[in-house]
XYZ file of C-alpha atoms in Angstrom:
525
model
C -68.320 53.137 -49.557
C -70.918 51.062 -51.511
C -73.724 53.297 -50.081
C -71.812 56.276 -51.418
C -71.844 54.941 -54.964
C -75.534 54.046 -54.704
C -76.042 57.625 -53.642
C -73.964 58.943 -56.671
C -75.744 56.661 -59.105
C -79.139 57.666 -57.971
C -78.251 61.524 -58.171
C -77.010 60.815 -61.839
C -80.379 59.268 -62.638
C -82.346 62.064 -60.955
C -80.514 64.727 -62.936
C -81.490 62.925 -66.170
C -85.241 62.779 -65.007
C -85.124 66.564 -64.285
C -83.568 67.573 -67.649
C -86.042 65.837 -70.081
C -87.644 69.202 -71.149
C -84.235 71.219 -72.059
C -83.927 72.069 -75.868
C -80.695 71.117 -77.667
C -79.049 74.407 -78.966
C -77.644 72.783 -82.183
C -77.860 69.449 -83.874
C -75.050 67.148 -82.743
C -72.286 66.614 -85.435
C -69.871 64.110 -84.061
C -67.377 64.699 -86.886
C -66.735 68.330 -86.139
C -64.444 70.144 -83.781
C -61.652 67.433 -84.247
C -58.221 68.610 -82.946
C -54.897 67.213 -84.279
C -51.568 67.294 -82.762
C -48.082 66.058 -84.192
C -45.182 65.942 -81.771
C -41.499 64.948 -81.980
C -39.304 64.704 -78.965
C -35.620 63.748 -78.292
C -33.864 63.075 -75.014
C -30.206 62.966 -74.543
C -28.500 62.043 -71.231
C -25.240 61.143 -69.534
C -26.296 58.101 -67.672
C -30.038 57.394 -67.384
C -32.720 59.880 -68.242
C -32.896 62.201 -65.307
C -36.217 61.732 -62.975
C -38.168 64.819 -64.038
C -37.449 64.218 -67.880
C -38.908 60.787 -67.212
C -41.638 60.992 -64.615
C -45.282 61.935 -64.604
C -45.505 61.578 -68.506
C -48.285 58.843 -68.649
C -45.358 56.484 -69.177
C -44.362 57.975 -72.440
C -40.687 58.042 -71.480
C -37.545 56.006 -71.377
C -34.371 55.736 -69.171
C -32.088 54.938 -72.055
C -29.536 57.770 -72.488
C -30.735 58.589 -76.043
C -34.406 58.097 -76.747
C -37.343 59.807 -78.409
C -40.450 59.384 -80.205
C -42.760 60.742 -83.034
C -46.392 61.121 -81.975
C -49.638 61.874 -83.884
C -52.975 62.280 -82.345
C -56.516 63.244 -83.247
C -59.202 64.114 -80.470
C -62.699 65.365 -80.363
C -62.948 66.565 -76.772
C -66.142 65.747 -74.978
C -66.106 69.469 -73.779
C -67.164 70.683 -77.173
C -70.597 69.425 -76.437
C -70.946 71.062 -73.129
C -73.902 73.242 -74.039
C -75.849 70.057 -75.119
C -77.577 67.465 -72.770
C -75.559 64.755 -74.383
C -72.243 64.708 -76.068
C -69.768 62.534 -77.912
C -66.005 62.333 -77.617
C -63.179 60.230 -78.924
C -59.391 60.103 -79.686
C -56.568 58.135 -81.017
C -52.926 58.825 -80.093
C -50.183 56.694 -81.776
C -46.489 56.816 -81.033
C -43.522 55.561 -82.885
C -40.529 55.599 -80.320
C -36.944 54.535 -80.332
C -35.048 53.081 -77.217
C -38.446 52.528 -75.483
C -39.987 49.427 -73.969
C -42.240 49.105 -77.101
C -41.657 49.493 -80.809
C -45.073 51.108 -81.332
C -47.113 52.520 -78.454
C -50.989 53.051 -78.649
C -50.883 55.914 -75.982
C -54.590 56.538 -76.052
C -57.638 55.060 -78.112
C -61.052 55.767 -76.565
C -64.416 56.679 -77.345
C -66.827 58.259 -74.756
C -70.201 59.626 -74.269
C -71.865 61.936 -71.783
C -75.481 62.255 -70.753
C -76.046 65.303 -68.717
C -73.328 65.160 -66.051
C -72.375 61.379 -66.304
C -69.991 59.972 -68.813
C -68.976 56.579 -70.021
C -65.509 56.020 -71.451
C -64.201 52.914 -73.147
C -60.580 52.460 -74.038
C -57.177 53.996 -72.994
C -57.301 57.721 -71.822
C -54.760 59.973 -70.015
C -56.663 61.176 -66.890
C -55.185 64.249 -64.855
C -54.471 64.150 -61.298
C -57.133 65.328 -58.801
C -56.530 68.297 -56.284
C -53.048 68.915 -57.545
C -51.223 71.208 -59.867
C -50.679 69.184 -63.082
C -47.447 70.879 -64.037
C -45.271 71.293 -60.994
C -46.602 69.078 -58.355
C -44.323 65.869 -57.720
C -47.527 63.593 -58.079
C -50.125 61.543 -56.356
C -49.710 58.241 -54.462
C -52.826 56.337 -55.810
C -54.161 57.403 -59.155
C -51.014 59.252 -60.550
C -50.004 60.215 -64.131
C -46.575 58.222 -64.048
C -47.486 55.136 -66.086
C -49.241 54.238 -69.310
C -52.936 54.553 -69.295
C -54.853 51.204 -68.513
C -57.561 50.222 -71.099
C -60.645 50.318 -69.134
C -64.470 51.103 -69.032
C -65.063 54.041 -66.755
C -68.447 55.561 -65.501
C -67.779 59.071 -64.189
C -69.163 62.349 -62.886
C -65.900 64.097 -64.164
C -66.864 67.596 -62.980
C -68.215 68.706 -59.631
C -72.071 68.544 -59.866
C -74.124 70.452 -57.267
C -76.446 68.326 -55.040
C -79.998 69.427 -55.393
C -81.278 71.286 -52.365
C -77.849 72.409 -51.061
C -77.841 75.774 -53.038
C -74.586 74.623 -54.616
C -72.720 74.423 -51.402
C -72.263 70.781 -51.624
C -70.988 69.082 -54.812
C -69.987 65.616 -55.866
C -67.679 63.921 -58.520
C -66.203 60.566 -59.073
C -65.691 57.455 -61.048
C -65.883 53.589 -61.045
C -63.672 51.741 -63.630
C -62.552 48.198 -64.487
C -59.783 47.422 -67.065
C -56.849 45.076 -67.819
C -53.115 45.672 -67.778
C -51.362 45.263 -71.152
C -47.729 44.732 -70.030
C -47.447 40.862 -69.572
C -45.039 40.271 -72.504
C -42.762 43.022 -71.405
C -42.784 41.781 -67.824
C -41.729 38.306 -69.032
C -38.830 39.821 -71.120
C -37.678 42.123 -68.231
C -37.913 39.507 -65.335
C -37.297 36.417 -67.578
C -39.371 33.141 -67.399
C -37.793 32.280 -64.032
C -38.554 35.641 -62.623
C -41.755 36.842 -60.787
C -44.255 38.161 -63.409
C -47.839 38.101 -64.146
C -50.522 37.895 -66.975
C -54.034 39.056 -67.668
C -54.367 40.908 -64.562
C -57.308 43.056 -64.217
C -57.543 46.530 -62.978
C -60.113 48.352 -60.918
C -60.264 51.939 -59.672
C -62.936 54.239 -57.911
C -62.950 57.647 -56.357
C -65.440 59.908 -54.892
C -64.890 63.625 -53.847
C -67.136 66.060 -51.885
C -66.762 69.730 -52.288
C -67.941 72.178 -49.519
C -68.155 75.840 -50.915
C -69.904 77.921 -53.712
C -67.634 80.254 -55.485
C -70.711 82.012 -57.099
C -71.717 83.410 -53.620
C -68.355 85.327 -53.258
C -67.289 83.040 -50.399
C -63.457 82.441 -50.662
C -63.250 79.247 -48.659
C -63.781 75.889 -49.994
C -62.899 72.319 -48.959
C -62.496 69.252 -51.026
C -62.446 65.839 -49.424
C -62.043 62.432 -51.281
C -61.370 58.753 -51.078
C -59.341 57.075 -53.976
C -59.103 53.372 -54.120
C -57.684 50.965 -56.682
C -56.553 47.364 -57.126
C -55.392 44.625 -59.202
C -56.998 41.116 -59.350
C -57.663 38.026 -61.530
C -55.057 36.741 -63.997
C -52.193 34.710 -63.258
C -48.955 35.348 -61.172
C -45.746 33.315 -61.595
C -43.881 33.508 -58.186
C -40.409 31.861 -57.803
C -39.870 29.554 -54.838
C -36.871 28.947 -52.695
C -36.271 25.695 -54.338
C -35.992 27.056 -57.732
C -39.537 26.060 -58.928
C -42.197 28.546 -60.186
C -45.480 28.589 -58.450
C -48.501 29.543 -60.581
C -51.248 31.344 -58.633
C -54.640 32.230 -60.163
C -56.457 35.231 -58.949
C -60.168 35.632 -58.273
C -61.916 36.593 -61.618
C -65.267 36.894 -62.929
C -68.185 38.691 -61.346
C -66.950 37.453 -57.815
C -63.533 38.931 -58.674
C -64.973 42.205 -59.688
C -67.205 42.553 -56.660
C -64.343 41.788 -54.162
C -62.270 44.349 -56.101
C -65.187 46.898 -55.480
C -65.835 45.810 -51.925
C -62.632 44.130 -50.491
C -63.133 40.595 -49.613
C -62.414 36.871 -50.401
C -58.933 35.664 -50.394
C -55.934 35.103 -52.531
C -54.737 31.879 -54.040
C -52.402 29.911 -51.890
C -53.912 31.340 -48.498
C -54.751 28.858 -45.682
C -55.190 29.838 -42.119
C -54.774 33.421 -42.537
C -56.391 35.165 -45.379
C -56.383 38.689 -46.685
C -58.777 40.455 -49.084
C -58.446 39.074 -52.899
C -56.218 41.007 -54.994
C -53.828 43.979 -54.169
C -55.847 46.891 -52.933
C -54.474 50.316 -51.919
C -55.706 53.799 -51.917
C -55.561 57.332 -50.405
C -57.508 59.739 -48.269
C -57.262 63.044 -50.016
C -58.157 66.649 -48.919
C -57.662 70.009 -50.304
C -58.656 73.282 -48.515
C -58.766 76.389 -50.878
C -58.922 80.111 -50.187
C -59.974 81.882 -53.483
C -59.742 85.596 -54.098
C -60.350 87.532 -57.418
C -56.727 87.383 -58.459
C -55.071 84.632 -56.435
C -55.541 81.290 -54.703
C -53.785 79.517 -51.904
C -54.326 75.903 -51.021
C -53.123 73.195 -48.736
C -53.648 69.601 -49.403
C -53.001 66.057 -47.998
C -52.729 62.575 -49.325
C -52.786 59.621 -46.694
C -51.968 56.391 -48.504
C -52.887 52.995 -47.391
C -52.342 49.506 -48.389
C -54.689 47.425 -46.214
C -57.601 48.159 -43.780
C -55.464 48.903 -40.694
C -53.542 51.662 -42.537
C -56.744 52.819 -44.228
C -58.566 53.203 -40.911
C -55.429 53.571 -38.670
C -56.825 51.197 -36.016
C -56.594 47.347 -35.646
C -57.759 44.684 -33.039
C -55.714 44.774 -29.951
C -55.376 41.158 -28.853
C -57.268 37.792 -29.167
C -58.236 35.060 -26.808
C -56.268 31.696 -26.305
C -57.258 28.252 -26.286
C -60.223 26.964 -28.319
C -61.475 30.488 -28.896
C -58.000 31.916 -29.976
C -59.389 33.631 -33.226
C -61.957 35.703 -31.265
C -61.053 39.101 -30.161
C -60.378 39.377 -26.254
C -60.179 43.215 -25.962
C -62.643 46.007 -26.533
C -59.726 48.365 -27.139
C -58.170 49.110 -30.339
C -54.634 49.595 -31.565
C -54.076 53.121 -32.807
C -51.363 53.424 -35.398
C -49.270 56.606 -35.908
C -50.328 59.151 -38.514
C -46.920 59.434 -40.280
C -47.302 58.353 -43.949
C -48.577 61.625 -45.493
C -47.954 63.522 -48.694
C -48.606 67.373 -47.505
C -48.517 70.208 -49.899
C -49.203 73.894 -50.294
C -49.783 75.973 -53.543
C -49.926 79.664 -54.086
C -51.300 80.628 -57.552
C -51.950 83.823 -59.532
C -54.856 83.645 -61.886
C -53.337 85.859 -64.414
C -49.981 85.600 -66.396
C -46.868 86.567 -64.494
C -43.246 85.519 -64.223
C -44.081 83.565 -60.956
C -47.704 82.335 -61.348
C -47.653 79.081 -59.150
C -45.407 78.019 -56.351
C -45.910 74.516 -54.843
C -44.241 72.890 -51.877
C -44.578 69.199 -50.959
C -43.284 66.885 -48.190
C -43.750 63.175 -48.458
C -43.104 60.505 -45.674
C -43.422 56.846 -46.209
C -41.021 55.372 -43.897
C -43.644 54.098 -41.174
C -45.910 51.678 -43.161
C -47.714 50.565 -39.912
C -44.558 49.923 -38.215
C -41.636 47.381 -38.647
C -43.249 44.155 -37.458
C -46.023 42.024 -38.707
C -47.114 39.069 -36.555
C -50.526 37.055 -36.863
C -51.831 35.820 -33.564
C -51.661 31.952 -32.925
C -53.429 29.631 -30.509
C -50.851 30.148 -27.664
C -49.832 33.732 -28.697
C -52.582 36.360 -28.528
C -50.666 39.472 -29.857
C -51.520 40.638 -33.368
C -49.346 43.309 -34.924
C -50.038 44.624 -38.432
C -47.110 46.302 -39.928
C -44.470 46.272 -42.898
C -47.224 47.181 -45.428
C -44.606 47.400 -48.192
C -46.253 50.223 -50.193
C -46.661 49.316 -53.993
C -45.344 45.628 -53.532
C -47.487 42.641 -53.318
C -46.485 38.939 -52.460
C -48.516 37.609 -55.498
C -48.689 40.392 -58.134
C -45.693 42.512 -59.311
C -47.131 45.569 -57.539
C -48.859 48.953 -58.319
C -47.023 49.239 -61.868
C -47.684 49.335 -65.492
C -45.011 48.870 -68.303
C -42.268 49.172 -65.516
C -43.536 52.505 -64.079
C -45.383 52.865 -60.798
C -49.003 53.920 -61.470
C -48.827 56.280 -58.406
C -46.142 58.664 -57.279
C -42.652 58.365 -59.159
C -40.594 58.853 -55.957
C -41.465 55.234 -55.279
C -38.659 53.895 -57.434
C -40.037 52.194 -60.544
C -38.942 48.591 -61.596
C -37.437 50.116 -64.773
C -34.579 51.184 -62.482
C -33.674 47.770 -61.224
C -30.546 46.449 -62.934
C -31.267 42.808 -61.545
C -34.475 42.220 -63.503
C -36.740 42.201 -60.546
C -40.214 43.489 -60.834
C -40.599 45.168 -57.504
C -40.269 48.654 -55.851
C -36.988 48.543 -54.049
C -37.302 51.928 -52.648
C -40.586 52.634 -50.778
C -39.417 53.927 -47.445
C -38.238 57.563 -47.626
C -38.521 61.241 -46.821
C -38.835 63.819 -49.629
C -39.183 67.579 -50.099
C -40.319 68.889 -53.385
C -40.401 72.559 -54.741
C -42.092 73.544 -57.986
C -42.507 76.869 -59.708
C -44.067 77.955 -62.999
C -44.638 81.200 -64.688
C -45.206 82.986 -67.985
C -42.728 85.784 -69.041
C -45.005 86.915 -71.886
C -47.989 85.510 -73.922
C -45.644 83.161 -75.822
C -42.939 82.344 -73.321
C -43.426 80.172 -70.200
C -41.440 78.129 -67.913
C -41.285 75.532 -65.074
C -38.810 74.501 -62.576
C -38.724 71.821 -60.075
C -36.260 70.485 -57.448
C -36.597 67.467 -55.234
C -34.592 66.012 -52.240
C -35.154 62.451 -51.003
C -33.684 60.218 -48.379
C -34.411 56.457 -48.678
C -33.825 53.453 -46.564
C -35.124 50.846 -49.064
C -37.802 48.574 -47.888
C -38.424 46.779 -44.657
C -37.578 43.461 -46.307
C -34.610 44.550 -48.181
C -33.232 47.679 -46.482
C -30.131 49.575 -47.916
C -26.880 49.074 -46.034
C -27.012 52.746 -45.472
C -29.330 55.580 -46.358
C -29.425 56.591 -49.933
C -29.863 60.278 -50.884
C -31.140 61.834 -54.220
C -31.411 65.334 -55.643
C -33.359 65.814 -58.801
C -33.952 69.090 -60.578
C -35.680 70.302 -63.928
C -35.557 73.616 -65.780
C -37.985 73.736 -68.822
C -38.839 76.624 -71.111
C -41.680 76.585 -73.937
C -42.131 79.121 -76.559
C -45.661 79.108 -78.235
C -45.981 80.641 -81.785
C -49.433 82.282 -82.611
C -48.808 84.245 -85.821
C -48.512 83.471 -89.525
C -47.593 80.196 -90.873
C -45.984 79.291 -87.408
C -49.386 79.609 -85.589
C -49.907 76.493 -83.610
C -46.299 75.513 -83.352
C -44.464 75.124 -80.120
C -40.925 74.500 -79.012
C -39.828 73.158 -75.597
C -36.446 72.527 -74.125
C -35.714 71.081 -70.855
C -32.606 70.291 -68.758
C -32.693 67.637 -65.977
C -30.331 66.275 -63.459
C -30.013 63.574 -60.709
C -27.159 63.479 -58.138
C -26.292 61.186 -55.339
C -26.684 57.464 -54.712
C -30.277 56.454 -55.247
C -30.761 57.182 -58.943
C -27.306 57.778 -59.690
C -25.501 60.819 -61.311
C -27.549 61.789 -64.440
C -27.600 64.650 -66.667
C -29.677 65.431 -69.729
C -31.726 67.428 -72.128
C -34.944 67.022 -73.895
C -36.196 68.772 -76.991
C -39.942 68.679 -77.946
C -41.479 70.218 -81.127
C -45.366 70.123 -81.571
C -47.998 71.358 -83.904
C -51.662 71.632 -82.983
C -54.692 72.611 -84.684
C -58.293 71.762 -86.023
C -58.598 68.979 -88.359
C -62.077 69.662 -89.050
C -64.303 72.749 -88.882
C -65.476 74.118 -85.609
C -69.225 74.349 -85.048
C -70.578 77.586 -83.874
C -72.407 77.130 -80.635
């Protein structure tokens, strides 16, 4: 993995060197092309806010039966400087909510610069899902859009860049980021001072994607392969003990902590004989195969989630010696884990507006988690079994969450659903099926609809007494005005519901009114 990032950085520098003689088309005007958006939303429910009125909205949502917000944002997109060697972008997005986890939300606040294909972003920004339909997919398992953005410093190749010498048949993109979570006060309020919580925890993510294919050569097939990894490290964790005391564990920080987040290593506080890599590390192997015609595209994709090295590589050591050499491997064979924990999907998409424009079907299985047994070998027992991976949870940190919402896939039940004030994912072993459809009736009127069926057995450590089911659905219609004084206004109405025992019986509606436009004059390119 380290070699891959050295190659990417080297290619970025090589691209800079090759472009020194290019002419800039126009002078850079950093205060031109500024967009604005104002938005008001209200949600009204019987019970909690239904899943698809709450999930995959970058954490800008609430489970309270009546909630809403007023939002105002300005943005200079980095894309307005696409014809230049370098560009500048920035944005500020403020929210005044009611019945949310905060009284004021700084949803986005960032500045970014681009030199040729490489960009550097500092601050909080909403990043889209990779290799997935943004509107009707159920989500992704590692770097999702379900939680509030994490303030970070991010170095990226955000668009595919053709590798020199491959005639554009091989392309790369990816990112490296470090940041810090901002929800420590909320965690303490939610869990109470005697509950498990954390403070000043650092964030790290990295991803690399390789694309095989060249659309400009009229060859319809392409493949996108990638690895997404992320983790939490540093800070302090406050963990309740059986005797009622609170143990304070300090995570590895500084340059050493950053390095062990990038290349997993080290150990966590409190570990003695058996040590794991420092921090909470997780990730996904992702892939997408595309068949691209002039008017339509069909794609199939996969997302293989992992929480440790055994589920990442699907192999582990198969036995150890006994006696004085009890820590040494005794066998050359390896234990091969089952390939069960997958998210699989398919999408059919028309490239022009029509009543049914995109159809997505997805299947998600997370019940295996390397098996139901975990056992470290001992001086007298050579067997080693690595199971019970406990997706999104961690013994030290409060898990893969931010402001009570899971950072990954929303079908892993977020802590904000927990009535007992615990900051843990209480449902991470499940099977789910998801269907999403979107389309355009005319130039102004569009819609999307989703339905999801889920069976959950809880977690390995805290299984449900019996399997819990859930059905969630969404129907949403949006009208975009484009004439007269209403130009730039839009109105969106949505109905959502949950049924059965996992999330409860919830029904609700949501109304969103928005206005977009240009705050400053656009520059002609």
